[in-house]
Short mmCIF file of C-alpha atoms and ligand atoms in Angstrom, two decimals:
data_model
loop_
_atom_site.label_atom_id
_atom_site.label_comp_id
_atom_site.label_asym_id
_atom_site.label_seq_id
_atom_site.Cartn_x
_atom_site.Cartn_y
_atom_site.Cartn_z
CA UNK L 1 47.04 137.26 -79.84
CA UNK L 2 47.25 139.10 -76.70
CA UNK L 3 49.48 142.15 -75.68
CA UNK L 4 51.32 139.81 -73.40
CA UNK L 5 52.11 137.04 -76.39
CA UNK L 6 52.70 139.41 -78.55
CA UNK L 7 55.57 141.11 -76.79
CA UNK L 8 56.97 137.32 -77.15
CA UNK L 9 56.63 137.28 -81.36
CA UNK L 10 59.76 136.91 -82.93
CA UNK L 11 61.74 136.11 -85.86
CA UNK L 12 62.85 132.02 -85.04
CA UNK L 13 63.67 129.67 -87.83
CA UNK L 14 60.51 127.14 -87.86
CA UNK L 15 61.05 123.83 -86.17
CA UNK L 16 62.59 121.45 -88.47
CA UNK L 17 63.13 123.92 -91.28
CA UNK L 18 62.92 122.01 -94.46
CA UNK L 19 65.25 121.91 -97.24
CA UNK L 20 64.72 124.14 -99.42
CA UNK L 21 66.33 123.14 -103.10
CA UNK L 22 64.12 120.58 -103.90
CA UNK L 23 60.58 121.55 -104.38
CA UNK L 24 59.51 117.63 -103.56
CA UNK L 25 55.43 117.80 -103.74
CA UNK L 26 53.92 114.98 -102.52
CA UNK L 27 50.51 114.78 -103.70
CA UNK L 28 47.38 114.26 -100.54
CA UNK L 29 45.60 111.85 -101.20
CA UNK L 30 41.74 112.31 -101.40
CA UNK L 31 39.40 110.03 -100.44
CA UNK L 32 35.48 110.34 -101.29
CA UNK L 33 35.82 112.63 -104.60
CA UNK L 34 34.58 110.74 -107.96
CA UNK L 35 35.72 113.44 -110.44
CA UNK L 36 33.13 112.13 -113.25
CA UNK L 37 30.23 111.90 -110.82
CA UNK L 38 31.80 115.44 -109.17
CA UNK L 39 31.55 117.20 -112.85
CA UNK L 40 28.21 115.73 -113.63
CA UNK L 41 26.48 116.98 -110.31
CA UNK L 42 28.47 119.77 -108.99
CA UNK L 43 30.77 121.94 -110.78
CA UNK L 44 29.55 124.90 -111.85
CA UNK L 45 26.55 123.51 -110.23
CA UNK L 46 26.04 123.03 -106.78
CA UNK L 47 28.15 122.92 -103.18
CA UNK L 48 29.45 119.75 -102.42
CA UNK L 49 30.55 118.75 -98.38
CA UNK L 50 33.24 116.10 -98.28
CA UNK L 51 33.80 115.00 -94.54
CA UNK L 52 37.60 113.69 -94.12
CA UNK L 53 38.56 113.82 -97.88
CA UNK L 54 42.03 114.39 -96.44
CA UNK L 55 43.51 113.25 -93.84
CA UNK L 56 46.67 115.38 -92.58
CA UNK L 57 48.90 114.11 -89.79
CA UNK L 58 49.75 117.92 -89.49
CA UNK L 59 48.98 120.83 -91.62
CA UNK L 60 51.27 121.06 -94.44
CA UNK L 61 52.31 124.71 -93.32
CA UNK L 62 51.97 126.29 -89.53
CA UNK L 63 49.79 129.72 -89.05
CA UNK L 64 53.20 131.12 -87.76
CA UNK L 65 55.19 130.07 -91.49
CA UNK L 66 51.72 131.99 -93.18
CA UNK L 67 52.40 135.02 -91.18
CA UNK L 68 56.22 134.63 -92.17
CA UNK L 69 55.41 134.73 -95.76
CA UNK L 70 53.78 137.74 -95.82
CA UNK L 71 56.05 139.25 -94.06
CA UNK L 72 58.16 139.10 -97.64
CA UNK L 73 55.34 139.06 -99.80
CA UNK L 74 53.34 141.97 -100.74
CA UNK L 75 49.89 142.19 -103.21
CA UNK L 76 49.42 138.28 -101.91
CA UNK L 77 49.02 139.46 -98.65
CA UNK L 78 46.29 140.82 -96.62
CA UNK L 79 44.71 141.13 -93.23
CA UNK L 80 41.34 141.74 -92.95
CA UNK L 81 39.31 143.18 -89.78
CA UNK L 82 36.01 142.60 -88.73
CA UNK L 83 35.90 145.28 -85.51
CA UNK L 84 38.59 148.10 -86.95
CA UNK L 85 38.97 151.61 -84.59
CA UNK L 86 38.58 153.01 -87.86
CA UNK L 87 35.24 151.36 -89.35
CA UNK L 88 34.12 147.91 -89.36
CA UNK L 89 36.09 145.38 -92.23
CA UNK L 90 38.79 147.63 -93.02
CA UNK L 91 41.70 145.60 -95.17
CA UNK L 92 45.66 146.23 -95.06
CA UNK L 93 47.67 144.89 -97.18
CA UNK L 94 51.27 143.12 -97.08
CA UNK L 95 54.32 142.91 -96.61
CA UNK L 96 53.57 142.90 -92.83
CA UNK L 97 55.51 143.26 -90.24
CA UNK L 98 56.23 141.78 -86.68
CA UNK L 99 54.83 144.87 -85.46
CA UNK L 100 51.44 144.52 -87.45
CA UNK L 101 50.81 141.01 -85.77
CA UNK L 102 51.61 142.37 -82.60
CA UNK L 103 49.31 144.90 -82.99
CA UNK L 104 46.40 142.49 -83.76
CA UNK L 105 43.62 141.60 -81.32
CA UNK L 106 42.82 138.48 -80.10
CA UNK L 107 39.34 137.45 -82.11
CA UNK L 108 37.79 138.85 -85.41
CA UNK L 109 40.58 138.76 -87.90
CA UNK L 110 42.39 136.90 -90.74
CA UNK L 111 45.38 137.12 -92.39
CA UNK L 112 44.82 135.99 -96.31
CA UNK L 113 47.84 134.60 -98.47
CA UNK L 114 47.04 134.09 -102.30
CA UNK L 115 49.52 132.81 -104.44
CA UNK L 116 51.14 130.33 -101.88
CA UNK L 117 52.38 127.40 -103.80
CA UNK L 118 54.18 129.69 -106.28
CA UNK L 119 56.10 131.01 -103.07
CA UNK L 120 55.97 127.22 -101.56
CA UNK L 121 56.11 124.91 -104.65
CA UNK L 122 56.25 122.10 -102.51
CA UNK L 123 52.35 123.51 -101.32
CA UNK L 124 51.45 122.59 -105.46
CA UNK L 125 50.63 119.18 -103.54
CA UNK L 126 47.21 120.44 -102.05
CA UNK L 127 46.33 121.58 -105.69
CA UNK L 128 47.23 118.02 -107.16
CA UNK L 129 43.79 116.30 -106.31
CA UNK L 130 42.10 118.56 -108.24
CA UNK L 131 44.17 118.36 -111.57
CA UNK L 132 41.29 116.28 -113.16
CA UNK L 133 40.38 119.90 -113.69
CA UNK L 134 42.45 121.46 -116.61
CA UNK L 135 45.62 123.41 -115.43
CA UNK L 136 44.71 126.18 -117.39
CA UNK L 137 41.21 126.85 -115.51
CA UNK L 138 43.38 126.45 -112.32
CA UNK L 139 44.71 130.20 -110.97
CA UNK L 140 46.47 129.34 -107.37
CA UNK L 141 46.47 128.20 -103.85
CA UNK L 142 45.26 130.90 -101.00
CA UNK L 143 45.79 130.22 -97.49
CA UNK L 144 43.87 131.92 -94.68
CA UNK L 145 44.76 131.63 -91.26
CA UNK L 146 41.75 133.02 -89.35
CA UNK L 147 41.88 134.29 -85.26
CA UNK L 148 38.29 133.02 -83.33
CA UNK L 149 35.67 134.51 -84.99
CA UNK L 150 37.84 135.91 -88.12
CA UNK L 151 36.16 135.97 -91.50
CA UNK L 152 35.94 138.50 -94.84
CA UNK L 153 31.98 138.31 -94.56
CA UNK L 154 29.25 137.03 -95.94
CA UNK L 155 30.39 137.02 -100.04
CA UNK L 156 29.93 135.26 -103.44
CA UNK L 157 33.36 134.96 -105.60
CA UNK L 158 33.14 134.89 -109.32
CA UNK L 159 35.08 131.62 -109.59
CA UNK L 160 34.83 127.98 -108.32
CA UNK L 161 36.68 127.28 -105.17
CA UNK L 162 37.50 124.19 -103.19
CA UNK L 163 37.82 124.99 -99.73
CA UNK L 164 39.96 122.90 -97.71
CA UNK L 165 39.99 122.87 -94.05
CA UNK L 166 43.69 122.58 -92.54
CA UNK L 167 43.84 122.89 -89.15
CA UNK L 168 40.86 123.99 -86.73
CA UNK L 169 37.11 124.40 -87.10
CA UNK L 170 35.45 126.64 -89.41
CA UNK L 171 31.94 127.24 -89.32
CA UNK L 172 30.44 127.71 -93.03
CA UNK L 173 27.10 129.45 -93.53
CA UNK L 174 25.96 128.72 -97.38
CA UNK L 175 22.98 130.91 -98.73
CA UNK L 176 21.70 130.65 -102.25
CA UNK L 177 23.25 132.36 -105.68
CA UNK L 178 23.35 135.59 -105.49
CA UNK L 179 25.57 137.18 -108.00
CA UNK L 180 23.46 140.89 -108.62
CA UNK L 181 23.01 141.37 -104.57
CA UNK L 182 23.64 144.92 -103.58
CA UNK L 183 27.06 145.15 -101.11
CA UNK L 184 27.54 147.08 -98.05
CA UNK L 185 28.88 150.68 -98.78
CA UNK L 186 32.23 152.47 -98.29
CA UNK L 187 34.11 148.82 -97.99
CA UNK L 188 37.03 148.02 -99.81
CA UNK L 189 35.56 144.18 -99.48
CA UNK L 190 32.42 142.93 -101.41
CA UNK L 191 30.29 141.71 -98.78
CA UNK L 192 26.79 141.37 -98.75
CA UNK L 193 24.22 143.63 -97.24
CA UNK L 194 21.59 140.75 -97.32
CA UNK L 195 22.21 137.25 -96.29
CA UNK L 196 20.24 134.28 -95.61
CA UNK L 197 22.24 131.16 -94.99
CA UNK L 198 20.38 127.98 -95.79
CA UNK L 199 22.91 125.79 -94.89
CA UNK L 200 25.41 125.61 -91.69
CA UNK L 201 28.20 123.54 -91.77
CA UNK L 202 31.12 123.24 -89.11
CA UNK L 203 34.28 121.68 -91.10
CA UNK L 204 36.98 120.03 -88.78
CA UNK L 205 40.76 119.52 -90.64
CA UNK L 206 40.76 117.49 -93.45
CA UNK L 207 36.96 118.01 -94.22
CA UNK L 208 36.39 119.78 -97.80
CA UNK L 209 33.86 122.24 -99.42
CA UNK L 210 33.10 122.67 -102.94
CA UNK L 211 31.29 126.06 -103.92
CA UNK L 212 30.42 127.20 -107.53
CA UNK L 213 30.73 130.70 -108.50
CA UNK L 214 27.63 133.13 -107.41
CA UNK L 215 26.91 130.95 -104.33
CA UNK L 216 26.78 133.47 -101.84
CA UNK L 217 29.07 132.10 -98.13
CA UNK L 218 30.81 133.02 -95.01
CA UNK L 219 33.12 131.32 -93.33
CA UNK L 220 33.71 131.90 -89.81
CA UNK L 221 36.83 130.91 -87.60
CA UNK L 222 35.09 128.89 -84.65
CA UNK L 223 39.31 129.26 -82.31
CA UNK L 224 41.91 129.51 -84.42
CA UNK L 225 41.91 127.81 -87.90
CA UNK L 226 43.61 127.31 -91.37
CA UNK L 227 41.97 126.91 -94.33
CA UNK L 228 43.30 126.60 -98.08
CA UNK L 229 41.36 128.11 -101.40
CA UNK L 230 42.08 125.88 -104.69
CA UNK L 231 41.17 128.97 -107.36
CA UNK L 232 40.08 128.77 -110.62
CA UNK L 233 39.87 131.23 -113.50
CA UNK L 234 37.61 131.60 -116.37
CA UNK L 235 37.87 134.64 -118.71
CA UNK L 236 35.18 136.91 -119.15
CA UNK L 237 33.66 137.26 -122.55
CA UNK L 238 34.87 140.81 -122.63
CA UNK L 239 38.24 139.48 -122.05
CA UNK L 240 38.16 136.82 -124.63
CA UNK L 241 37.11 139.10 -126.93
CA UNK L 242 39.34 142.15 -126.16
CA UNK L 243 42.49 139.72 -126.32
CA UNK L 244 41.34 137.90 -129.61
CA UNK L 245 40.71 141.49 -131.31
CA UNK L 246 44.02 143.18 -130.10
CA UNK L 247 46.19 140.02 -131.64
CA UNK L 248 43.67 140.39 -134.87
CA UNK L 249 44.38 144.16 -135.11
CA UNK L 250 48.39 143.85 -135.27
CA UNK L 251 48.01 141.29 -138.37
CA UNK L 252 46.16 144.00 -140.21
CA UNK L 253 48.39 146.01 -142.57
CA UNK L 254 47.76 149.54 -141.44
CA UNK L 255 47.36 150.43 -144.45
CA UNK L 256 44.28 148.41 -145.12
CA UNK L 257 41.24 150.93 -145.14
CA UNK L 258 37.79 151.11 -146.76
CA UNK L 259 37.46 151.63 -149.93
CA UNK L 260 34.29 152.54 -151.84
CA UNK L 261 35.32 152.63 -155.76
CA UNK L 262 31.67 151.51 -156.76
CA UNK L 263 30.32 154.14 -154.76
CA UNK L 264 26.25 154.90 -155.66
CA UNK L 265 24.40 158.20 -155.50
CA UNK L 266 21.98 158.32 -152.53
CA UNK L 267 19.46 160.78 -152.27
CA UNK L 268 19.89 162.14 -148.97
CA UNK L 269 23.22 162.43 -147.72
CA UNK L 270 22.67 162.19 -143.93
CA UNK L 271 21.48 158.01 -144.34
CA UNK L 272 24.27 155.28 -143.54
CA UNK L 273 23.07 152.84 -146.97
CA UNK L 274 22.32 149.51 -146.38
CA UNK L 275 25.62 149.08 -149.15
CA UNK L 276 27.54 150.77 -146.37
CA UNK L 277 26.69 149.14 -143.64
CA UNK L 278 27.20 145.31 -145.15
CA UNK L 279 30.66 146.96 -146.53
CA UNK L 280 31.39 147.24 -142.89
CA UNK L 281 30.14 143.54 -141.75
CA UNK L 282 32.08 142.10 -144.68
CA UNK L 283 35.24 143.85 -143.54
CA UNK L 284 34.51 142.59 -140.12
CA UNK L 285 33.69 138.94 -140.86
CA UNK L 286 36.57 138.71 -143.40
CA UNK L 287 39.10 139.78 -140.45
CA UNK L 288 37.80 137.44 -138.22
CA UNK L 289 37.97 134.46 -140.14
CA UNK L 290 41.25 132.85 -138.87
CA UNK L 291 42.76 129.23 -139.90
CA UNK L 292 42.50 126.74 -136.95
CA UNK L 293 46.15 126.58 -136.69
CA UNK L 294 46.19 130.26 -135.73
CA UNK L 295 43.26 130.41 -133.45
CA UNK L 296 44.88 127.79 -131.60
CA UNK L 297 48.05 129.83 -131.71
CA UNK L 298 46.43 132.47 -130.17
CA UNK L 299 44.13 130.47 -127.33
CA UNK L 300 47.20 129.19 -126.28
CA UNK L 301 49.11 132.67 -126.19
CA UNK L 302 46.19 133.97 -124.17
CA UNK L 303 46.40 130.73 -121.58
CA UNK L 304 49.51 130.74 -121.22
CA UNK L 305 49.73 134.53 -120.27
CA UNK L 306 52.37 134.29 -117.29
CA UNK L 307 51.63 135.68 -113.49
CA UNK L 308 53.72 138.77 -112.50
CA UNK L 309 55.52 136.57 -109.83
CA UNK L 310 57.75 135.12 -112.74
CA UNK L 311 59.12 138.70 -112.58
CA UNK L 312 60.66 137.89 -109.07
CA UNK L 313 61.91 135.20 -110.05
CA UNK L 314 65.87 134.68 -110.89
CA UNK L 315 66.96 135.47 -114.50
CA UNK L 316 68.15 132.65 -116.43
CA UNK L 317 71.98 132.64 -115.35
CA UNK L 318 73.75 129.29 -117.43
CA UNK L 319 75.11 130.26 -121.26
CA UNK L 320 73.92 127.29 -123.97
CA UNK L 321 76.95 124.99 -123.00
CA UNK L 322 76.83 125.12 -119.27
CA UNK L 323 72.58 124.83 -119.50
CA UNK L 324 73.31 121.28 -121.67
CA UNK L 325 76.55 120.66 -119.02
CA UNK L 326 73.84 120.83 -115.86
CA UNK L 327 71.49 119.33 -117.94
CA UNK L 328 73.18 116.07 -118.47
CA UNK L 329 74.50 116.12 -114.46
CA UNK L 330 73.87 112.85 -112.99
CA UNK L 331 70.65 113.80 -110.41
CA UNK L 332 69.46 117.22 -112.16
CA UNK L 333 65.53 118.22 -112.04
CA UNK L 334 63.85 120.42 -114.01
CA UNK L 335 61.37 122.72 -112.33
CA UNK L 336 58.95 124.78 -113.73
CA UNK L 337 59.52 128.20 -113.06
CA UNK L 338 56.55 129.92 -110.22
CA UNK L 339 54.05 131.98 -112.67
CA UNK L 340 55.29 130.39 -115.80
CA UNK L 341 52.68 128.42 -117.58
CA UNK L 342 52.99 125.62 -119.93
CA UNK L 343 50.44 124.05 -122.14
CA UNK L 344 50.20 122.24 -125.72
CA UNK L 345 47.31 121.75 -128.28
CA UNK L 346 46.82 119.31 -131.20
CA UNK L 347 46.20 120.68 -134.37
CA UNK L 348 45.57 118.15 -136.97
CA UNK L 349 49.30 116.58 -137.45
CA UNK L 350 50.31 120.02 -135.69
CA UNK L 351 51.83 119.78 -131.89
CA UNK L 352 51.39 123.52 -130.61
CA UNK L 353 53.39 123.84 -127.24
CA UNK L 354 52.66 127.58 -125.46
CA UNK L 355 55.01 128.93 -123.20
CA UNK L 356 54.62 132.49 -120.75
CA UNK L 357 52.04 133.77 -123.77
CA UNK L 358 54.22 132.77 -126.88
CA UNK L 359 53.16 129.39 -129.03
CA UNK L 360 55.52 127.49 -130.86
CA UNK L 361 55.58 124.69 -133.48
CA UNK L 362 56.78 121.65 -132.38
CA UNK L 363 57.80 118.14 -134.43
CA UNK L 364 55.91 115.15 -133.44
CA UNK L 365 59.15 113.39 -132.00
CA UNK L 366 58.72 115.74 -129.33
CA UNK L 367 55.25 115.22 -128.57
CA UNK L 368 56.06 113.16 -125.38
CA UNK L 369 58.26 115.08 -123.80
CA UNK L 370 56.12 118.25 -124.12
CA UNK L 371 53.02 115.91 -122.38
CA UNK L 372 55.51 115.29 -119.53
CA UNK L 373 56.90 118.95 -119.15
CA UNK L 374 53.19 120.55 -119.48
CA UNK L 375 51.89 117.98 -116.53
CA UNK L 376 54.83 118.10 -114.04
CA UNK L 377 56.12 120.39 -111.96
CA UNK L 378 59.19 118.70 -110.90
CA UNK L 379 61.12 115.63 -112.84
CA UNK L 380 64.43 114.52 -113.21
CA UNK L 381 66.15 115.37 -116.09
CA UNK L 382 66.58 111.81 -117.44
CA UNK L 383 63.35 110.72 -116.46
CA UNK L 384 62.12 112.56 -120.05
CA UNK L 385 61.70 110.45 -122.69
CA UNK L 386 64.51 110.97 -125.14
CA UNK L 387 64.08 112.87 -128.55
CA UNK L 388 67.01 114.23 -130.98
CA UNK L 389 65.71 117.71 -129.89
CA UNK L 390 64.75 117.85 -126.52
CA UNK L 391 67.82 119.04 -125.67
CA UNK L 392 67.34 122.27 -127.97
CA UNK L 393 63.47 122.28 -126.52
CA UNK L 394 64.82 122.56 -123.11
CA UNK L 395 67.34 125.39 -123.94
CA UNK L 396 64.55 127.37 -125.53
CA UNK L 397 61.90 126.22 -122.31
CA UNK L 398 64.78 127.65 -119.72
CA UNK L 399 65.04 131.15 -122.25
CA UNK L 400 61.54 131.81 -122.29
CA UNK L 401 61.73 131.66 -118.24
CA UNK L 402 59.38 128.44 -117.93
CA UNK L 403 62.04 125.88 -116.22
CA UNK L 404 64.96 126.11 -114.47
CA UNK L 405 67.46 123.52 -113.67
CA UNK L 406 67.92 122.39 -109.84
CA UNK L 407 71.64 120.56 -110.22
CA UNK L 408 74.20 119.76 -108.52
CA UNK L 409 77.52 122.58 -108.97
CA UNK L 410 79.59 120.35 -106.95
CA UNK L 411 79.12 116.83 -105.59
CA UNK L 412 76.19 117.01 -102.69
CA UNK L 413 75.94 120.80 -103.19
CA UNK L 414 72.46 121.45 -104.56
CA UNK L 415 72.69 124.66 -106.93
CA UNK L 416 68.35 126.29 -107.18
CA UNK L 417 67.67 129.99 -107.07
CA UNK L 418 64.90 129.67 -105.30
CA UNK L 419 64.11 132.16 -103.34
CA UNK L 420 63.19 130.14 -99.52
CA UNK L 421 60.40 131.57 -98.22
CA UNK L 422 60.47 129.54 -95.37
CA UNK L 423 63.51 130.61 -93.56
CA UNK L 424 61.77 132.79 -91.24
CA UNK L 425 58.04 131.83 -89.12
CA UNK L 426 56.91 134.27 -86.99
CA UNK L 427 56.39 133.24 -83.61
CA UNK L 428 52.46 133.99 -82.79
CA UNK L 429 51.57 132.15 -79.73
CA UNK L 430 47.81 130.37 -79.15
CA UNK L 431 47.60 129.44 -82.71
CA UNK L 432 46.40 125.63 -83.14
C1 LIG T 501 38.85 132.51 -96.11
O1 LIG T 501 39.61 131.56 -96.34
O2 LIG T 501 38.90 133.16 -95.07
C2 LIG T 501 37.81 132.95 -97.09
C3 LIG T 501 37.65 132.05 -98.22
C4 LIG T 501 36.36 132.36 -98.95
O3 LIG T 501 35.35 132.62 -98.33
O4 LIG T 501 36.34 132.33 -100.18
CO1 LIG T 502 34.77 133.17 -100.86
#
């Protein structure tokens, strides 16, 4: 953006603002993607260039609604610089202001929004596609909005990612894994000192790229482009462990110690006996021996751990007999809550449902209605099927802050308190 056009950015409400109390997420359709022939060759494998595997009649949000949203968003947010006054790459972070765009020069930069379609559930439609993936290895939806010539450097990201081109051309240079390569110094980004692409690819909107963690890229805006990041997550084994052992240590009385009653003589006092060491790996192996029903308890605890943007979110407002009053309102949807995560587990005859990193018990009668609340994001109300208890389910789903209800308080009035993050666009002219 130039001085000139950006003494013209301003706060406008975008062009045909949409309503916000219904997150309605249609789902793109992708064409080209065989998810069992996809699994068996490339995740976790190898990239994967789909030309057209969408096809958008216009990107599903503008570069100037990006730059509105983080405007009021603030760790999801950041601009990165390729040609800083300070130092080459230099990162800020949000909320922005109209000032900061302003400010911005024309080429070599990109704004970066993680976390979008908890802001914009109606965005959760660009992650739909890819739900033959499990939702709990799915973390969120980025959008980057790069000026000509903006990138964050050659990289490699720990994680899968599907990159999907939105609007504009980006020009992708793919190198091979390289997960131990040494970074450039005194950078708050990690980005490569050495890189070879073997690979260039220039993606046009609608064109998709599949990269596997370690697989070192760099995606560069050829004008003005959009592009959206489908994340995934996958613990680290240091995680897994660290979690599993801090639930294990707050089952164990604290009074449980060692205890050595048929203690032998040793002759020299300074050895660790082979009798005390197995002591030790017998304490160890006991404690770690869990039934399936509680491992499972736990996994889905730790899955189910919610993101801090459920803190933004609105407290639950509706007492017991007003929640089953809106519940049973002619036209009510249930939406799941931004952040909050919901999934469920057999166990034998057991139905485990986990909910924002507590599990619960559930009776089979309920097993349907849990399949349909852990899969959608949006239903109506009476679309569930009916059990005896859903009702009560529901009541406890809204209390542990993983639903709300979007109803209507009085006829044609739609009651949500969600938050519309699209009220404002900034205005940033030359964008595609
Ligand atoms: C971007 O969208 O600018 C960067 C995405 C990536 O390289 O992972
Ligand atoms: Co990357």
């Amino acid at each position: 953006m130039t001085a000139g056009q950006a003494a013209r950015a301003e706060f406008r409400l975008p062009p045909g603002s949409r309503t916000p109390q219904f997150a309605m997420q249609h789902s793109y359709p992708i064409s080209g993607l065989d998810p069992t022939r996809f699994l068996r060759e490339h995740w976790q494998k190898r990239p994967l260039l789909l030309r057209g595997a969408f096809d958008f009649k216009q990107p599903p949000i503008s570069a100037e609604e990006l730059a509105g949203l983080a405007c009021e968003v603030s760790e999801s947010a950041r601009i990165v610089r390729e040609r800083h006054p300070d130092g080459p790459w230099r990162v800020s972070h949000g909320p922005f202001s109209e000032a900061d765009f302003a400010a911005l020069p024309e080429t070599h930069w990109t704004l970066l929004v993680t976390d979008v379609e908890k802001y914009l559930p109606e965005l959760r439609g660009l992650i739909e596609p890819f739900r033959f993936i499990p939702d709990w290895r799915i973390d969120d939806l980025m959008i980057s909005y790069a000026a000509d010539g903006g990138s964050v450097g050659p990289h490699t990201d720990e994680y899968d990612v599907f990159l999907l081109q939105l609007d504009g051309e980006r020009e992708w240079r793919i190198g091979g894994l390289a997960r131990d390569a040494e970074h450039l110094p005194d950078i708050d980004l990690k980005i490569l000192k050495h890189f070879e692409p073997e690979q260039v690819w220039r993606v046009k909107p609608g064109d998709l790229l599949y990269l596997p963690p370690g697989v070192a890229h760099y995606g560069i805006g050829r004008g003005p482009c959009l592009t959206a990041s489908v994340g995934f997550r996958s613990p680290s084994h240091r995680e897994i462990l660290q979690a599993w052992c801090e639930r294990l240590i707050l089952d164990i009385p604290e009074a449980a110690r060692l205890e050595d009653p048929d203690l032998a003589l040793q002759e020299n006092p300074g050895e660790i006996s082979a009798a005390a060491s197995e002591q030790f790996q017998r304490i160890i192996q006991a404690r770690l021996a869990q039934s399936p029903l509680a491992f499972k308890r736990w996994l889905g605890e730790f899955l189910t751990e919610p993101h801090p943007i459920l803190d933004e979110t609105e407290e639950p407002t509706l007492d017991e007999p007003a929640f089953h009053r809106a519940l049973s309102a002619a036209g009510t949807r249930i939406e799941r809550l931004p952040g909050s995560r919901i999934h469920w587990q057999r166990c034998g005859d057991e139905w485990i449902l986990s909910v924002n990193g507590e599990s619960w018990q559930i009776p089979e009668e309920l097993g349907e209605a849990v399949k349909r609340l852990a899969s959608q994001f949006s239903l109506r109300a009476d679309a569930l099927p009916s059990a005896p208890q859903a009702g009560e389910l529901l009541w406890r789903l809204y209390q542990a802050r993983a639903i709300r209800l979007v109803y209507f308080s009085r006829p044609g009035i739609p009651h949500s308190g969600r938050v519309d993050f699209r009220r404002y666009a900034l205005t940033l002219t030359g964008l595609p």
